[in-house]
Amino acid sequence: MLEYNNSQNGISCSAIENEYVSTIMDQSPIGIIILNKDCKIEYCNKIVLEMFGDKDSKLVEKDYFHRLCQDPLNTKIQECLNNPYGKNEPIEFDHICIANDDRKVVGRFKIVPMTDINGNNKLICYIEDISKYTQEVGNQDQDIKYVKLIENTNDGIVIVQDQLIRYFNGTIAKVAGYEGESIIGRNFLDFVSPVYKKTVVQNYTKRMKGERAPTVYEIELISKNGKNIPMEIMTYVIEFNGKTADLIVLHDITERKGEEKDLIEAKIAAESANEILKTVFYSIISGVVLIDTETHVIVDVNPVAEEMIGLPKEKIIGNLCHNFICPAQHDKCPITDLGLSVDKSEKILINKDGKKIPILKSAIPATILGKKYLVESFVDLTKIKEAEQSLIQAKIAAETANRAKSEFLATMSHELRTPLNSIIGFSNIMIKGDAGKLDDMQIKFLGNIHTSGRNLLSLINNILDLSSIEAGKMELNYEFFGIAITINEVKQLVSPFADKKGIKMEFSSDGHFEKMFADRIRFKQILFNLTINAIKFTPSGGKITISTHLVDNMAQFAVMDTGIGISEENQEKLFQPFMQLDSATDRRYDGAGLGLSLVKRFVEMHQGRIWIESEIGKGTAVIFELPLQPNTDNKLTAKVEPNEIVTLLSDLKKTIDSSIMKS
């Protein structure tokens, strides 16, 4: 008794001589052969005997399998036998066999490795006779060549009869995902996409009736995993087993469809881009003309170009571009004649009336549908040129006014300072009694005259300082000086004003620096102006503190008061010349509004900075920083607008009127 075991491959044969097992194998619709290690047949069923013409079981235990199959099949089988069990997978192939009566039988083989209970390697071969499926494909004398050709062709081949598949080659099985499976007998329409089923049925029916129908068309096959595969099919009516059938050749066009899709998408993208370009061309705010590179003839214009030239599109197209644009560059085109890649420059456009219009032009070469063009775009510079001319005239007017201001200030310096010095000097002599004895009323009046004169002189000096800064004529005289001594001098100057209002003055220092390198006179003027300003806006009984600190190698000074405070929106205005926050005609605080403006300029000339911290009702701190050793090569020039002369005269008048009223 022989026993075989290959449960791993789904085969379990125990006692193949058992009548029950033999009966099952004999009833199988396909041939079954068991080979030993010498490739001799140990068992075959009745189908094999019928297939190869040996009804007396002469095949068994004979070396007949070699004659049946011959090389190269024998080599494959021997390799399966020689390798240990489990190292080989089942193999499938089609092969031409030689029957006992020398017939050629086309067999579809599936060979499965196995071992018996004694550990001997065996092979079980399943054979299906497919000769009848290939007899119409080629000449029987050449069937070995034709079968290989059909099985290995790049195209799928199917024979359909009564809508059922009677033959299919390995290529279509591989493409559709049915390798190793038989689809013989299945309806061909089961593998066709629903979209194309009606077309396939109509064409098939017409061909089977002998009517004219398309023989080449496209469909989609449905693969085993449900994927639609685009196919181009070619159909031929053949005779198969005595009946009419369809020989269908299927060519996978997935790649071609992808290319077609890419082309369609590229075409859509190109059309979209073309629409965008057309939209830009006809809606852009600049004029655009398209020019033939070879002839310099205008071939297209946009509406803005039509408007600027003053002619309709039809009358512009066909003209040389030099008739309208850049007439002086005839035969000297920067791109076509001089070889530039881009031309951006100011040119002249001549409209239909011969008027010359200044334009800013940009010209670039472009290739459109294989033809070379120049794309020239331009904008009208007329308004810009008019604006430039207006600016030039305004500049001339400003310079003229500036000269007039300088002349005015020079005249004022002479005409006002000279008599004011006399008024101040002589009134001082009379107050001292050097010109004779005066009563109390006369001394009071002379005191008012002396004070008003000094106020006017201070105002004039501030204006002249501002003018010098503007003209760049003021220079700083740097020197080393002691901080404490200088602050004490300022204290002596401002103390009488503070004492008059009962304001307490305090001075503090962190002691980190005692000297600095700056213009001592301007530094004193900065502190004096800030302190006087603080006294002016601090109510009686208030307090003013002057402090010094060293911050990041910068000398920081702060003048803090307990005055009325300044709103955030008004803080920046304080540094503007002639700016008065209290601008009413009956304002409470005197001054022309030049003190803080001069302070800011003096600080910036020292390469420093100044800012304000304030809260309404609680007071103000004006803080400025100066470098301990600045770069003395830098100079600051500031500007005062010409119309400030009017403000200056107005403030002079107000100061004089104020002095007279107080007198």
PDB file of N, CA and C in Angstrom, residues 477-521:
ATOM      1  N   ASN A 477      30.233 123.436  20.320  1.00  0.00           N
ATOM      2  CA  ASN A 477      31.593 123.585  20.856  1.00  0.00           C
ATOM      3  C   ASN A 477      31.759 122.611  22.026  1.00  0.00           C
ATOM      4  N   TYR A 478      32.321 121.439  21.725  1.00  0.00           N
ATOM      5  CA  TYR A 478      32.446 120.392  22.726  1.00  0.00           C
ATOM      6  C   TYR A 478      33.573 120.704  23.719  1.00  0.00           C
ATOM      7  N   GLU A 479      33.306 120.348  24.998  1.00  0.00           N
ATOM      8  CA  GLU A 479      34.306 120.502  26.052  1.00  0.00           C
ATOM      9  C   GLU A 479      33.910 119.612  27.223  1.00  0.00           C
ATOM     10  N   PHE A 480      34.903 119.273  28.071  1.00  0.00           N
ATOM     11  CA  PHE A 480      34.610 118.546  29.300  1.00  0.00           C
ATOM     12  C   PHE A 480      34.179 119.546  30.370  1.00  0.00           C
ATOM     13  N   PHE A 481      33.089 119.235  31.064  1.00  0.00           N
ATOM     14  CA  PHE A 481      32.651 120.123  32.134  1.00  0.00           C
ATOM     15  C   PHE A 481      31.983 119.291  33.225  1.00  0.00           C
ATOM     16  N   GLY A 482      31.941 119.840  34.436  1.00  0.00           N
ATOM     17  CA  GLY A 482      31.344 119.151  35.562  1.00  0.00           C
ATOM     18  C   GLY A 482      29.838 119.263  35.547  1.00  0.00           C
ATOM     19  N   ILE A 483      29.152 118.138  35.775  1.00  0.00           N
ATOM     20  CA  ILE A 483      27.694 118.102  35.742  1.00  0.00           C
ATOM     21  C   ILE A 483      27.113 118.904  36.917  1.00  0.00           C
ATOM     22  N   ALA A 484      27.619 118.646  38.108  1.00  0.00           N
ATOM     23  CA  ALA A 484      27.044 119.283  39.304  1.00  0.00           C
ATOM     24  C   ALA A 484      27.168 120.798  39.245  1.00  0.00           C
ATOM     25  N   ILE A 485      28.335 121.290  38.822  1.00  0.00           N
ATOM     26  CA  ILE A 485      28.553 122.745  38.742  1.00  0.00           C
ATOM     27  C   ILE A 485      27.588 123.369  37.749  1.00  0.00           C
ATOM     28  N   THR A 486      27.428 122.744  36.593  1.00  0.00           N
ATOM     29  CA  THR A 486      26.564 123.293  35.539  1.00  0.00           C
ATOM     30  C   THR A 486      25.098 123.301  35.976  1.00  0.00           C
ATOM     31  N   ILE A 487      24.681 122.223  36.627  1.00  0.00           N
ATOM     32  CA  ILE A 487      23.299 122.169  37.100  1.00  0.00           C
ATOM     33  C   ILE A 487      23.066 123.239  38.173  1.00  0.00           C
ATOM     34  N   ASN A 488      24.054 123.453  39.002  1.00  0.00           N
ATOM     35  CA  ASN A 488      23.944 124.477  40.042  1.00  0.00           C
ATOM     36  C   ASN A 488      23.790 125.870  39.432  1.00  0.00           C
ATOM     37  N   GLU A 489      24.497 126.105  38.299  1.00  0.00           N
ATOM     38  CA  GLU A 489      24.358 127.385  37.613  1.00  0.00           C
ATOM     39  C   GLU A 489      22.939 127.561  37.084  1.00  0.00           C
ATOM     40  N   VAL A 490      22.368 126.484  36.545  1.00  0.00           N
ATOM     41  CA  VAL A 490      20.989 126.547  36.061  1.00  0.00           C
ATOM     42  C   VAL A 490      20.043 126.802  37.232  1.00  0.00           C
ATOM     43  N   LYS A 491      20.347 126.173  38.385  1.00  0.00           N
ATOM     44  CA  LYS A 491      19.518 126.354  39.568  1.00  0.00           C
ATOM     45  C   LYS A 491      19.475 127.820  39.982  1.00  0.00           C
ATOM     46  N   GLN A 492      20.632 128.482  39.958  1.00  0.00           N
ATOM     47  CA  GLN A 492      20.698 129.891  40.332  1.00  0.00           C
ATOM     48  C   GLN A 492      19.873 130.764  39.381  1.00  0.00           C
ATOM     49  N   LEU A 493      19.829 130.376  38.114  1.00  0.00           N
ATOM     50  CA  LEU A 493      19.076 131.154  37.130  1.00  0.00           C
ATOM     51  C   LEU A 493      17.569 131.002  37.312  1.00  0.00           C
ATOM     52  N   VAL A 494      17.118 129.779  37.638  1.00  0.00           N
ATOM     53  CA  VAL A 494      15.677 129.520  37.668  1.00  0.00           C
ATOM     54  C   VAL A 494      15.077 129.666  39.066  1.00  0.00           C
ATOM     55  N   SER A 495      15.935 129.670  40.108  1.00  0.00           N
ATOM     56  CA  SER A 495      15.403 129.719  41.478  1.00  0.00           C
ATOM     57  C   SER A 495      14.491 130.916  41.731  1.00  0.00           C
ATOM     58  N   PRO A 496      14.836 132.130  41.254  1.00  0.00           N
ATOM     59  CA  PRO A 496      13.934 133.266  41.491  1.00  0.00           C
ATOM     60  C   PRO A 496      12.534 133.035  40.953  1.00  0.00           C
ATOM     61  N   PHE A 497      12.435 132.391  39.781  1.00  0.00           N
ATOM     62  CA  PHE A 497      11.117 132.115  39.190  1.00  0.00           C
ATOM     63  C   PHE A 497      10.363 131.079  40.021  1.00  0.00           C
ATOM     64  N   ALA A 498      11.077 130.070  40.542  1.00  0.00           N
ATOM     65  CA  ALA A 498      10.440 129.051  41.368  1.00  0.00           C
ATOM     66  C   ALA A 498      10.016 129.629  42.709  1.00  0.00           C
ATOM     67  N   ASP A 499      10.891 130.447  43.296  1.00  0.00           N
ATOM     68  CA  ASP A 499      10.572 131.033  44.600  1.00  0.00           C
ATOM     69  C   ASP A 499       9.338 131.921  44.525  1.00  0.00           C
ATOM     70  N   LYS A 500       9.193 132.603  43.395  1.00  0.00           N
ATOM     71  CA  LYS A 500       8.067 133.514  43.221  1.00  0.00           C
ATOM     72  C   LYS A 500       6.738 132.762  43.314  1.00  0.00           C
ATOM     73  N   LYS A 501       6.711 131.449  42.851  1.00  0.00           N
ATOM     74  CA  LYS A 501       5.482 130.654  42.882  1.00  0.00           C
ATOM     75  C   LYS A 501       5.483 129.667  44.056  1.00  0.00           C
ATOM     76  N   GLY A 502       6.529 129.732  44.883  1.00  0.00           N
ATOM     77  CA  GLY A 502       6.591 128.827  46.027  1.00  0.00           C
ATOM     78  C   GLY A 502       6.807 127.388  45.616  1.00  0.00           C
ATOM     79  N   ILE A 503       7.537 127.172  44.530  1.00  0.00           N
ATOM     80  CA  ILE A 503       7.787 125.812  44.014  1.00  0.00           C
ATOM     81  C   ILE A 503       9.098 125.307  44.591  1.00  0.00           C
ATOM     82  N   LYS A 504       9.095 124.115  45.122  1.00  0.00           N
ATOM     83  CA  LYS A 504      10.283 123.517  45.702  1.00  0.00           C
ATOM     84  C   LYS A 504      11.137 122.886  44.608  1.00  0.00           C
ATOM     85  N   MET A 505      12.438 123.163  44.596  1.00  0.00           N
ATOM     86  CA  MET A 505      13.372 122.613  43.604  1.00  0.00           C
ATOM     87  C   MET A 505      14.243 121.547  44.272  1.00  0.00           C
ATOM     88  N   GLU A 506      14.355 120.349  43.638  1.00  0.00           N
ATOM     89  CA  GLU A 506      15.223 119.289  44.143  1.00  0.00           C
ATOM     90  C   GLU A 506      16.142 118.798  43.039  1.00  0.00           C
ATOM     91  N   PHE A 507      17.374 118.407  43.434  1.00  0.00           N
ATOM     92  CA  PHE A 507      18.357 117.897  42.476  1.00  0.00           C
ATOM     93  C   PHE A 507      18.901 116.585  43.021  1.00  0.00           C
ATOM     94  N   SER A 508      18.963 115.533  42.143  1.00  0.00           N
ATOM     95  CA  SER A 508      19.478 114.233  42.586  1.00  0.00           C
ATOM     96  C   SER A 508      20.366 113.632  41.504  1.00  0.00           C
ATOM     97  N   SER A 509      21.334 112.800  41.943  1.00  0.00           N
ATOM     98  CA  SER A 509      22.255 112.158  41.008  1.00  0.00           C
ATOM     99  C   SER A 509      22.609 110.783  41.538  1.00  0.00           C
ATOM    100  N   ASP A 510      22.794 109.802  40.622  1.00  0.00           N
ATOM    101  CA  ASP A 510      23.192 108.467  41.062  1.00  0.00           C
ATOM    102  C   ASP A 510      24.695 108.381  41.315  1.00  0.00           C
ATOM    103  N   GLY A 511      25.444 109.452  40.966  1.00  0.00           N
ATOM    104  CA  GLY A 511      26.869 109.511  41.255  1.00  0.00           C
ATOM    105  C   GLY A 511      27.751 108.671  40.357  1.00  0.00           C
ATOM    106  N   HIS A 512      27.206 108.161  39.259  1.00  0.00           N
ATOM    107  CA  HIS A 512      28.008 107.303  38.384  1.00  0.00           C
ATOM    108  C   HIS A 512      28.849 108.087  37.390  1.00  0.00           C
ATOM    109  N   PHE A 513      28.589 109.342  37.215  1.00  0.00           N
ATOM    110  CA  PHE A 513      29.456 110.154  36.358  1.00  0.00           C
ATOM    111  C   PHE A 513      29.431 111.593  36.881  1.00  0.00           C
ATOM    112  N   GLU A 514      30.559 112.261  36.770  1.00  0.00           N
ATOM    113  CA  GLU A 514      30.696 113.628  37.266  1.00  0.00           C
ATOM    114  C   GLU A 514      30.924 114.621  36.147  1.00  0.00           C
ATOM    115  N   LYS A 515      31.486 114.147  35.029  1.00  0.00           N
ATOM    116  CA  LYS A 515      31.771 115.032  33.899  1.00  0.00           C
ATOM    117  C   LYS A 515      31.220 114.427  32.620  1.00  0.00           C
ATOM    118  N   MET A 516      31.028 115.276  31.620  1.00  0.00           N
ATOM    119  CA  MET A 516      30.633 114.791  30.304  1.00  0.00           C
ATOM    120  C   MET A 516      31.229 115.696  29.232  1.00  0.00           C
ATOM    121  N   PHE A 517      31.239 115.204  28.014  1.00  0.00           N
ATOM    122  CA  PHE A 517      31.844 115.909  26.895  1.00  0.00           C
ATOM    123  C   PHE A 517      30.716 116.373  25.985  1.00  0.00           C
ATOM    124  N   ALA A 518      30.407 117.672  26.009  1.00  0.00           N
ATOM    125  CA  ALA A 518      29.291 118.214  25.227  1.00  0.00           C
ATOM    126  C   ALA A 518      29.478 119.722  25.089  1.00  0.00           C
ATOM    127  N   ASP A 519      28.530 120.367  24.406  1.00  0.00           N
ATOM    128  CA  ASP A 519      28.524 121.828  24.312  1.00  0.00           C
ATOM    129  C   ASP A 519      27.888 122.355  25.599  1.00  0.00           C
ATOM    130  N   ARG A 520      28.697 122.937  26.451  1.00  0.00           N
ATOM    131  CA  ARG A 520      28.234 123.340  27.778  1.00  0.00           C
ATOM    132  C   ARG A 520      27.132 124.390  27.686  1.00  0.00           C
ATOM    133  N   ILE A 521      27.282 125.370  26.798  1.00  0.00           N
ATOM    134  CA  ILE A 521      26.288 126.445  26.671  1.00  0.00           C
ATOM    135  C   ILE A 521      24.942 125.870  26.251  1.00  0.00           C
TER     136      ILE A 521
END
